Coordinates of C-alpha atoms in Angstrom, one line a residue:
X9 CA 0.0 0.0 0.0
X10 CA 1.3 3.8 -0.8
X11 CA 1.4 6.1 2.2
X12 CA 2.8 8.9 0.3
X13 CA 1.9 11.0 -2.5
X14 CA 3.6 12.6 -5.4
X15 CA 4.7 16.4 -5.3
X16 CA 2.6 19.2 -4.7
X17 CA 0.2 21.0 -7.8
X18 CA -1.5 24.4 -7.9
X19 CA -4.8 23.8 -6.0
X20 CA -7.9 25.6 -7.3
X21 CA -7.6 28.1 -4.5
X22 CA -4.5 29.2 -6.2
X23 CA -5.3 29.2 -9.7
X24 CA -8.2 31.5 -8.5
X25 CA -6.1 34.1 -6.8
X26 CA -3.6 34.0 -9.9
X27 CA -6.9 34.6 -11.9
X28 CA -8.0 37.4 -9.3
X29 CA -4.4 38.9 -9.9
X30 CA -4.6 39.0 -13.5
X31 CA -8.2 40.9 -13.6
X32 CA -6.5 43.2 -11.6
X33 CA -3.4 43.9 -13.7
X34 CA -5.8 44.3 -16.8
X35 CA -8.1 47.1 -14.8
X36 CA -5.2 48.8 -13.9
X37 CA -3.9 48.8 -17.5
X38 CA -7.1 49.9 -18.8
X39 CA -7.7 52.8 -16.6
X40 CA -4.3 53.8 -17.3
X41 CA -5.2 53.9 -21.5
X42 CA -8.7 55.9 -21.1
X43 CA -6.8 58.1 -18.4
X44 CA -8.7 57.0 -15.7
X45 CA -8.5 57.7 -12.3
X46 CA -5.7 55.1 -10.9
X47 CA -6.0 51.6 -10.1
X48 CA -5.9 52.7 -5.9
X49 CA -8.8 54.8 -6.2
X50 CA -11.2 52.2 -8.9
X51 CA -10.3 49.3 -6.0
X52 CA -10.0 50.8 -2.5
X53 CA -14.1 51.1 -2.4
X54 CA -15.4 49.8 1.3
X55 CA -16.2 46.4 1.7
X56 CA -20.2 45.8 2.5
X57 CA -20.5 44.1 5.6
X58 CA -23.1 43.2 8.2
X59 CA -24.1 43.2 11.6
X60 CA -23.9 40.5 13.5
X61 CA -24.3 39.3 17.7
X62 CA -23.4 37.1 20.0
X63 CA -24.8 37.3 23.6
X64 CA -24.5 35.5 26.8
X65 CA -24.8 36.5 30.6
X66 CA -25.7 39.6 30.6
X67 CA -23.8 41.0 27.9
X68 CA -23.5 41.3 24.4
X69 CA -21.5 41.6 21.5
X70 CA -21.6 42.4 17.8
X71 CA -19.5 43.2 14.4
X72 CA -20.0 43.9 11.1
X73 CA -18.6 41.6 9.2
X74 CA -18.2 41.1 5.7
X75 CA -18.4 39.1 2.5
X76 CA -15.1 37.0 3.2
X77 CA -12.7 36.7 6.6
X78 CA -9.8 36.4 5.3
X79 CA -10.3 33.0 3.2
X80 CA -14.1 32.1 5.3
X81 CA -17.3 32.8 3.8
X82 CA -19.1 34.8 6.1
X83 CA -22.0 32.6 6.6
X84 CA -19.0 29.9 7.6
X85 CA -18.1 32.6 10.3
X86 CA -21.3 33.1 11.3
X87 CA -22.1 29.6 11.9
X88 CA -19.0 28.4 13.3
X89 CA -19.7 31.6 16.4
X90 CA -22.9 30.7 16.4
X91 CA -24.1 34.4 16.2
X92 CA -27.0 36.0 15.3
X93 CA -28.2 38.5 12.7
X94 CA -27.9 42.3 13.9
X95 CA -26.7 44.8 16.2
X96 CA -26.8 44.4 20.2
X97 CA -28.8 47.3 20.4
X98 CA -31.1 45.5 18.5
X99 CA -32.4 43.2 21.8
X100 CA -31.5 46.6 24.1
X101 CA -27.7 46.2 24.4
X102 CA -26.6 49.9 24.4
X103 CA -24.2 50.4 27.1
X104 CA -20.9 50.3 25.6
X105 CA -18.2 48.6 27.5
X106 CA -15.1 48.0 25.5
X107 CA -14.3 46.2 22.6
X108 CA -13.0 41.6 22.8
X109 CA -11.1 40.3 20.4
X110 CA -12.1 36.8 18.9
X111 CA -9.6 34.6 16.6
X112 CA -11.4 32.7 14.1
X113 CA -8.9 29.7 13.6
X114 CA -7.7 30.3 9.8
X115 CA -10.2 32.7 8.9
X116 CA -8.5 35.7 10.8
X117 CA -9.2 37.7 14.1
X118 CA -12.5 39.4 14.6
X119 CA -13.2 42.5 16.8
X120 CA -16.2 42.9 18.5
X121 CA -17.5 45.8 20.6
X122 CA -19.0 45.3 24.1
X123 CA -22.5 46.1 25.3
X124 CA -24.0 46.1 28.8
X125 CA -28.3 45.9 29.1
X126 CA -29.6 49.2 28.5
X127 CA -31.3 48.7 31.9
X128 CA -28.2 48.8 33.6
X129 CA -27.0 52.4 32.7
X130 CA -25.5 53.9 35.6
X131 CA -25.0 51.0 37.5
X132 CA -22.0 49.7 38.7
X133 CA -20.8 46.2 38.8
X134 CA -21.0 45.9 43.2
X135 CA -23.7 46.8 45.1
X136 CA -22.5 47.7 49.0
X137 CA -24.8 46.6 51.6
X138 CA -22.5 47.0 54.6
X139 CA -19.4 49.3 55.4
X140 CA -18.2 50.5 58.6
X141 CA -17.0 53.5 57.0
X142 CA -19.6 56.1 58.5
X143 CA -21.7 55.9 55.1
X144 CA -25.7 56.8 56.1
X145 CA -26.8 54.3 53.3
X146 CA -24.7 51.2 53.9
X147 CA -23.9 52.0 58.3
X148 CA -25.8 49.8 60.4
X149 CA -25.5 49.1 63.9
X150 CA -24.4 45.2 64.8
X151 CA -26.0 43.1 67.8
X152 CA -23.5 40.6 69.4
X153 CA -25.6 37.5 70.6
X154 CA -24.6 34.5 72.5
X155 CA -26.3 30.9 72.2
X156 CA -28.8 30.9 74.9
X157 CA -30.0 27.4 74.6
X158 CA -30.4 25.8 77.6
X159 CA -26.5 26.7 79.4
X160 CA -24.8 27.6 76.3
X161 CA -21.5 28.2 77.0
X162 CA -20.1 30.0 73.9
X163 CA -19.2 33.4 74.3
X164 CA -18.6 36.7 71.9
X165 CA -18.1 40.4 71.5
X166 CA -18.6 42.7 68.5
X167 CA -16.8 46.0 68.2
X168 CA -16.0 48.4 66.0
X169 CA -12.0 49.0 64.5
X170 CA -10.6 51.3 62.0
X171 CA -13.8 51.4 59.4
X172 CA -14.5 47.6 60.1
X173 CA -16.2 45.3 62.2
X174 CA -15.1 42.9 64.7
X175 CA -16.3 39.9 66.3
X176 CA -14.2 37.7 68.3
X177 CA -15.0 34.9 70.7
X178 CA -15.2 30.9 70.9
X179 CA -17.8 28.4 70.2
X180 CA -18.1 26.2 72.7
X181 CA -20.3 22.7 73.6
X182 CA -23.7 23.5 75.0
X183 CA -23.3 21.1 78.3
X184 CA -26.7 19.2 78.0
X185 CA -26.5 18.8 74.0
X186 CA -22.8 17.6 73.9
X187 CA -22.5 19.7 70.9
X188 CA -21.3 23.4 69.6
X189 CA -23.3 26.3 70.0
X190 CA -23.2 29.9 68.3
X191 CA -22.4 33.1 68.4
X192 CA -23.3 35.9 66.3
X193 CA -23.5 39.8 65.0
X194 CA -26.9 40.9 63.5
X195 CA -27.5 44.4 62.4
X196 CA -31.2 45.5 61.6
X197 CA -32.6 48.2 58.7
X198 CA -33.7 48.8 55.2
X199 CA -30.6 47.4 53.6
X200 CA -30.2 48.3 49.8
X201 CA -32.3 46.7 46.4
X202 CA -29.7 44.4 45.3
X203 CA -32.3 42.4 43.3
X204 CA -30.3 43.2 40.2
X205 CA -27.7 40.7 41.2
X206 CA -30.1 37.6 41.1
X207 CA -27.7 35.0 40.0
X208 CA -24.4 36.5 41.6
X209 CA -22.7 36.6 44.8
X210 CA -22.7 38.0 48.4
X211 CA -18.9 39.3 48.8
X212 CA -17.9 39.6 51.9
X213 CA -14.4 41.1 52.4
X214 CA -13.0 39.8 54.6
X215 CA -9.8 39.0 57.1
X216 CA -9.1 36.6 60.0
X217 CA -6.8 34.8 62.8
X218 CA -8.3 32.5 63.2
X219 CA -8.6 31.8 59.4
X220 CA -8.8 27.2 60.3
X221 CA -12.2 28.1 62.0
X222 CA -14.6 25.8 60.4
X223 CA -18.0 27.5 61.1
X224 CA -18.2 30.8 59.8
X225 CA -22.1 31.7 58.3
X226 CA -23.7 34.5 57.0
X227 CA -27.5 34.8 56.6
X228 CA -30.0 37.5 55.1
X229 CA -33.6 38.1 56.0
X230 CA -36.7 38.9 53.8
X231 CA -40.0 38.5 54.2
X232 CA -40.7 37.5 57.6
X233 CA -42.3 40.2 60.7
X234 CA -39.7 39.1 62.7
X235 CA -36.4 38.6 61.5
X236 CA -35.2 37.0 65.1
X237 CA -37.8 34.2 65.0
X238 CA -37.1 32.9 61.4
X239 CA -33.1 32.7 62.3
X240 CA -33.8 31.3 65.4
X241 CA -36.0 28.1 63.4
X242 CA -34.3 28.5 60.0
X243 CA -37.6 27.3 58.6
X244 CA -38.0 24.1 60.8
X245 CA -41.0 25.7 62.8
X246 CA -43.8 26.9 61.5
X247 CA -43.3 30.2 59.6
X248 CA -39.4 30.4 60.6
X249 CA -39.4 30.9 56.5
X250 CA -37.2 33.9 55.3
X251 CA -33.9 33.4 57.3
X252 CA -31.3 32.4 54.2
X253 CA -27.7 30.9 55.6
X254 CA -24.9 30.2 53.7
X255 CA -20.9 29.3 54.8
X256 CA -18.1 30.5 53.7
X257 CA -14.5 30.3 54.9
X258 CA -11.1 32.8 55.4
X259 CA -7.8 32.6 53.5
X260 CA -5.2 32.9 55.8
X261 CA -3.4 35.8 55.6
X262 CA -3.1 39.5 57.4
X263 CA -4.5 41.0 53.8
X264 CA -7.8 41.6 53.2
X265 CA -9.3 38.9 50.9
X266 CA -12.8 39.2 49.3
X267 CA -15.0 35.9 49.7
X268 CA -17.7 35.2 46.9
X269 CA -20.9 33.4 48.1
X270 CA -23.1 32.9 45.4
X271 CA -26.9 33.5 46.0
X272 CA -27.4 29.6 45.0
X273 CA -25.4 28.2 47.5
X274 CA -28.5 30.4 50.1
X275 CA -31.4 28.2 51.6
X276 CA -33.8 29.0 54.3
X277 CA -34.1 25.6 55.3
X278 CA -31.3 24.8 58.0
X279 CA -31.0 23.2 61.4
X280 CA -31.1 25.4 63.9
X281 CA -29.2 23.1 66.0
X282 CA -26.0 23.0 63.9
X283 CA -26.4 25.4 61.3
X284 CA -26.6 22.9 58.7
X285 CA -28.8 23.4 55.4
X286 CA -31.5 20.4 55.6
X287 CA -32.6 21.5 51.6
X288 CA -30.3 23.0 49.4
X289 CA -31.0 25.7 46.6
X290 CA -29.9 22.8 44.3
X291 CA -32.2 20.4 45.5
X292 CA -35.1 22.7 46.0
X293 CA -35.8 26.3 44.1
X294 CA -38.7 27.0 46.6
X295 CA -36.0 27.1 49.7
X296 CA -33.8 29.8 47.3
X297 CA -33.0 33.3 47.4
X298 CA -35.3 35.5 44.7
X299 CA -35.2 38.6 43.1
X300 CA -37.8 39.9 45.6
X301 CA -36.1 38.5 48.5
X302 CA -32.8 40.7 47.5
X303 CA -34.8 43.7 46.5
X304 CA -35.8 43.9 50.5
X305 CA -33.5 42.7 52.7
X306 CA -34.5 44.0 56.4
X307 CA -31.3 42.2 58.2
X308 CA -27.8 40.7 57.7
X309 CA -26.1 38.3 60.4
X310 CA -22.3 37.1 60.5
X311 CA -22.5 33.8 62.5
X312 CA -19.9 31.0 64.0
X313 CA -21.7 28.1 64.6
X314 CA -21.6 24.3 64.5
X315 CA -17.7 23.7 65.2
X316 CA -15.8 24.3 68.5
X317 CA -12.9 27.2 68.4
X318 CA -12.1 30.4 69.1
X319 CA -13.1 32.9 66.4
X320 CA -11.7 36.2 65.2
X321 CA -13.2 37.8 61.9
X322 CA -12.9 41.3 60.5
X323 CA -15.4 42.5 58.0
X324 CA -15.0 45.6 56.3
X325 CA -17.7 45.3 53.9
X326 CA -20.7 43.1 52.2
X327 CA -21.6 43.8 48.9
X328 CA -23.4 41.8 45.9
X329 CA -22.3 41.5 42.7
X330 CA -23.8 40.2 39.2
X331 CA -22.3 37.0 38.3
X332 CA -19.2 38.0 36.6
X333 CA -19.5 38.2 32.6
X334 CA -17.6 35.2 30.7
X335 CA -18.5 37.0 27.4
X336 CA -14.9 38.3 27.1
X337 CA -13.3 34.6 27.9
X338 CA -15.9 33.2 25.6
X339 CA -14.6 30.9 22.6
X340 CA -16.6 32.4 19.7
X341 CA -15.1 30.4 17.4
X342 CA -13.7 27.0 19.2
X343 CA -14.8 25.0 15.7
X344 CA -12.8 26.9 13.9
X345 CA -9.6 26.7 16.2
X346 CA -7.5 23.6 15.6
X347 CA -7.5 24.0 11.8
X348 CA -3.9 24.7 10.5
X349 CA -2.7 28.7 10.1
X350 CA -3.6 30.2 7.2
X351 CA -0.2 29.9 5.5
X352 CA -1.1 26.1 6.1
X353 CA -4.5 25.7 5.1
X354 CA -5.4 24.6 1.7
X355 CA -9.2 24.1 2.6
X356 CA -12.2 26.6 2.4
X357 CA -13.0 26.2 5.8
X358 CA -12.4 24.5 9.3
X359 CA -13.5 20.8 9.1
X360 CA -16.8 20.0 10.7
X361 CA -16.8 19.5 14.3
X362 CA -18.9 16.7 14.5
X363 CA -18.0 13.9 11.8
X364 CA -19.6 10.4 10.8
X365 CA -17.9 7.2 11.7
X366 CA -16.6 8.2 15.2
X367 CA -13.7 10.4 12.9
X368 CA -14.7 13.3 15.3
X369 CA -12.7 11.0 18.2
X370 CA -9.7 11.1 16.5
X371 CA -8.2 14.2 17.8
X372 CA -4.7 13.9 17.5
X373 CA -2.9 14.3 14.5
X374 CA -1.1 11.0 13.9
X375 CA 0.6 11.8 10.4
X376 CA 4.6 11.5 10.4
X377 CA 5.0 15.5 10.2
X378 CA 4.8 17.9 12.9
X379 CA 2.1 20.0 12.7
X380 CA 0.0 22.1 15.5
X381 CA -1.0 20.0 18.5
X382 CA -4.5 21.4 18.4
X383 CA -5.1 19.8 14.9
X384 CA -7.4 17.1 14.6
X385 CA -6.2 13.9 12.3
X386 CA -9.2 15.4 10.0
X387 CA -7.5 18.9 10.1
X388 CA -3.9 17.6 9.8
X389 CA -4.8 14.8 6.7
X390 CA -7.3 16.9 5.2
X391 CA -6.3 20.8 5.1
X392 CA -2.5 21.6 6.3
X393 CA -0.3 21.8 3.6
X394 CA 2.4 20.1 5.5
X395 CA 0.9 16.6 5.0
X396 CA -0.1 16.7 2.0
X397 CA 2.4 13.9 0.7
X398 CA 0.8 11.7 3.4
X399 CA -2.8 9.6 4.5
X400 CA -4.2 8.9 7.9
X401 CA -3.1 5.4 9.1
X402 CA -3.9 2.2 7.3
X403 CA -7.0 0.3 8.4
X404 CA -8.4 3.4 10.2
X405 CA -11.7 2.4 8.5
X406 CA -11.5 -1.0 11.0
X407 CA -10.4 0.6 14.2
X408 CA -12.8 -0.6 16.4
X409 CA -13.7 2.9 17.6
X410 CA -14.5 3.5 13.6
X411 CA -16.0 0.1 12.5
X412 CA -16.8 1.8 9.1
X413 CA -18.5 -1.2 7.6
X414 CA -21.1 -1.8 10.2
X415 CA -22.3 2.1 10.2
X416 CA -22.8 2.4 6.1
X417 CA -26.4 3.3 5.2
X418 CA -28.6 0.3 3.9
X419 CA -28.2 -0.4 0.2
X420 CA -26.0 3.2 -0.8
X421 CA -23.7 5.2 1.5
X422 CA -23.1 9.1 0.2
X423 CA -20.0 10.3 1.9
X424 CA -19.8 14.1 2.2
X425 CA -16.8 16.8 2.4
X426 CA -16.2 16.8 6.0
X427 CA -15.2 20.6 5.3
X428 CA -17.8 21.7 3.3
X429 CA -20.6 19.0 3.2
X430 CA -20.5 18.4 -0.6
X431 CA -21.1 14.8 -1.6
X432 CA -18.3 13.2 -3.5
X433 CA -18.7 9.5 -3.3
X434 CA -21.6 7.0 -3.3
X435 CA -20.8 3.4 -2.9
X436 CA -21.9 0.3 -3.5
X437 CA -22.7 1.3 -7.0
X438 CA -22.7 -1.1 -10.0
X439 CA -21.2 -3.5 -7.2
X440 CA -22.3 -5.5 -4.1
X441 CA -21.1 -4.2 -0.7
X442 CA -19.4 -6.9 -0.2
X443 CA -17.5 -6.2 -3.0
X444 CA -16.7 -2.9 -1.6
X445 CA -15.2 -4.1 1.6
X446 CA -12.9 -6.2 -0.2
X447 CA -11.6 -3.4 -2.5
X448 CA -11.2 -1.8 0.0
X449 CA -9.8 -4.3 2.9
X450 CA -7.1 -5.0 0.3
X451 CA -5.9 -1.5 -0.1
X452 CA -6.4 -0.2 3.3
X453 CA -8.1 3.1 2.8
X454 CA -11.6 3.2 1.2
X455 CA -11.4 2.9 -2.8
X456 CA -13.9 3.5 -4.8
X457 CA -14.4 2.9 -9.0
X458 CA -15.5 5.1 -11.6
X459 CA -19.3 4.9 -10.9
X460 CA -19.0 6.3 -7.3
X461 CA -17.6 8.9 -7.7
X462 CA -19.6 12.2 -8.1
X463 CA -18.0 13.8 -10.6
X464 CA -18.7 17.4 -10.4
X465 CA -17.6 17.6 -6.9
X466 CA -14.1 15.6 -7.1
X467 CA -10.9 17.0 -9.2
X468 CA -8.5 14.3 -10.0
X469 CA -5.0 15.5 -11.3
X470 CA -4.0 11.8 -12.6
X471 CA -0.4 13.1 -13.3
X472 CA 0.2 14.1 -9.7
X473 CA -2.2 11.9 -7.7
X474 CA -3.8 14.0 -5.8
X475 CA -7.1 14.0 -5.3
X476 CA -8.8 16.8 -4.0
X477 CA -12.4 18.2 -3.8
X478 CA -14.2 21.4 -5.0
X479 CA -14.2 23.2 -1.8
X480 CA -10.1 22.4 -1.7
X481 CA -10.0 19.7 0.7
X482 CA -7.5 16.9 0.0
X483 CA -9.0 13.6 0.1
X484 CA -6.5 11.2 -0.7
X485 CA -4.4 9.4 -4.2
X486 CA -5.7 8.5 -7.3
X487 CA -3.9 5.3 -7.4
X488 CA -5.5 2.9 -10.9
X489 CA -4.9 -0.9 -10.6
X490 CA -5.3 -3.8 -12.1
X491 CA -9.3 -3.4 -12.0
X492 CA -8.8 0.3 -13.6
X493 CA -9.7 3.5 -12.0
X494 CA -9.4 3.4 -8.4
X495 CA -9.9 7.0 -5.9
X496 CA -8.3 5.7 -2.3
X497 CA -9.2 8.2 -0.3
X498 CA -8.8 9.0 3.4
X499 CA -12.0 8.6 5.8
X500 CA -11.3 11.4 7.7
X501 CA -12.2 14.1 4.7
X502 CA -14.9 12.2 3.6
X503 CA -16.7 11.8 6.9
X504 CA -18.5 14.9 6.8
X505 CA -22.5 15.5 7.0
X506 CA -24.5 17.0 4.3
X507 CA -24.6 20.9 4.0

């Protein structure tokens, strides 16, 4: 069997750029003869392009594109991003906030500019509930409370330092339970709408000495007439609803470190014997935190509970945030990303993400170049240059992970450009299957005759070998034998679905 191919020819990409070139050359000759304005000013006219979007938490972004980037179609862009048609101001995106850069694998880099909802002009990303920093809005006066149950033994203080708060003390066993009780701050008032944040976290920032303390808690109150009585049943006794209690812990350290608690991790369900949640948000979206329930907070408690130990914590201030936007780490274009660079690629596009025959699991390039790690085998066999002289191993087609033979259609297979989705070979055709698997078992790569192959869609240069398809994909050698005609082609570029 022949692993490599002959020497490279001029692919139809190329003869199409030379052609491109010469159309120029003969415009510029012919403005230059009717005394025309120069060639710069006939072909320097703007580029149409449209608008298109791409949104997610929160955010949104969107760029005109045009016709072609770099050597992509633009509805190959567009799908690839999976992005929609018009401007983020379109779906009230207005607020600008910057600009993200997205590389499109071979196709080039695309720049997008930044929106925020147009609800959310004027506001800022935190919203404070607490400081200790004299503020009228966000100053509240804390209530140190020790566990009363029944001899409690656990002791506290809260105080005020250098605009932040302090509570120290130690959690000790109730005597009769033979377990820890509590201690804890709670500050009452009309704390601030935060409701906007649904989704995102309480921060708390934060600093300790005693940062290996295991049962530090924070809870917030809504929706109850008395704030102490819901805390004190944490929904166990009848209409204790309203009390939500969350933990968090400390880094160690003498800098101040802000803590995210996200609102999902809240319930109002918890033991008031141990501080424990007895339903989670997870388990139960009645027993969450709600946009109403952050719009009216009436109290805020810092808590150590449920573990023995002495307990210092400074707080300088609680705040909620919006979930932090993962537009600008967003992947537009992951499909397009392990396809060669563009001095590289020889095909129209990227290959298709999700190919027949399990060829999608093959996603290293095992090919006897080096070429970039990222590249599938379908990228490396199929559209980089670099190995074009070579196929994708022998007997892929019977890898047990591939099993070719026992996933062709009944009666006539159609295999399709896994680039562009153009159909270049049907087989069996004017011979049994059986047939088929035997030309083919005796070669090692799928073969197919003169009947199979579709025609308009599959250039064969007989002189050099290569085979390669209309959209520019290299599918494998034109290799004749004894039989006549033969097209041995590579599974991996002919695994692709219909377009």
């Amino acid at each position: 069997p022949i692993l490599t191919e002959g020497p490279r020819s001029t692919t139809q990409h190329e003869l199409q750029h030379m052609a491109l070139a010469f159309t120029y050359a003969a415009l510029a000759y012919s403005a230059k003869l009717l005394s025309l304005p120069p060639e710069p000013q006939l072909l320097k006219r703007p580029e149409a392009c449209e608008f298109y979007r791409k949104t997610a938490d929160g955010e949104c972004a969107d760029a005109c594109i045009t016709d072609f980037v770099g050597i992509c179609p633009r509805s190959l862009v567009v799908s690839a991003g999976g992005l929609g048609s018009g401007k983020c101001a379109d779906v009230g995106f207005s607020v600008a906030d910057g600009t993200v850069d997205q590389k499109a694998g071979p196709c080039g880099t695309i720049s997008f500019n930044k929106y925020k909802p147009s609800y959310l002009l004027g506001a800022s990303k935190s919203i404070p509930l607490v400081t200790f920093d004299g503020a009228a809005a966000t100053t509240f006066q804390f209530v140190e409370l020790n566990d009363p149950v029944m001899g409690g033994q656990s002791h506290g203080t809260w105080s005020i330092g250098s605009a932040f708060g302090v509570m120290d003390g130690e959690v000790l066993d109730v005597p009769s339970l033979q377990a820890p009780g509590f201690i804890k701050a709670a500050a009452d008032g009309k704390f601030a709408d935060v409701s906007s944040t649904l989704g995102g976290d309480l921060l708390l920032e934060v600093r300790s000495s005693t940062p290996g303390y295991a049962g530090f808690r924070v809870t917030f109150v809504e929706g109850t007439l008395s704030p102490s009585y819901a805390c004190s049943g944490g929904g166990s006794i009848p209409l204790s609803r309203g009390c939500y209690k969350a933990k968090f812990s400390v880094p160690a350290g003498d800098e101040w470190s802000t803590v995210r608690i996200p609102f999902t991790s809240f319930s109002d369900k918890w033991s008031p014997a141990t501080g424990e949640q007895t339903t989670t948000c997870a388990e139960d979206a009645d027993v969450c935190p709600t946009a109403k329930t952050l719009a009216g907070i009436k109290r805020i408690e810092l808590w150590a509970e449920g573990a023995d130990g002495e307990v210092h914590l400074e707080v300088k201030q609680i705040q909620a945030a919006a979930q932090p936007s993962t537009l600008l780490s967003t992947d537009f274009f992951a499909a397009l990303q392990s396809s060669p660079p563009a001095k590289y690629m020889s095909c129209s596009g990227p290959v298709q993400r999700t190919l027949r025959f399990g060829v999608s699991g093959r996603s290293t390039p095992t090919v006897p170049v080096v070429v970039n790690e990222n590249e599938t085998l379908a990228d490396a066999v199929c559209c980089d240059t670099r190995t074009k002289p070579f196929a994708e191993p022998q007997f892929l087609f019977e890898a047990p992970d591939i099993a070719l033979f026992s996933k062709l259609d009944t009666g006539v297979t159609t295999f399709y450009d896994s680039v562009c989705g153009l159909p270049l070979f049907r087989a069996p055709v004017n011979r049994t299957l059986a047939e088929f698997k035997a030309d083919t078992q005796e070669h090692g790569w799928p073969s197919f005759r003169p009947a199979e192959v579709v025609t308009e869609n599959v250039i064969t240069d007989e002189t050099t070998g290569y085979v390669t398809s209309r959209c520019g994909t290299h599918l494998g050698s034109y290799l004749p034998d004894s039989q006549g005609p033969r097209w041995c082609m590579d599974l991996s570029c002919i695994a692709g679905a219909a377009v």
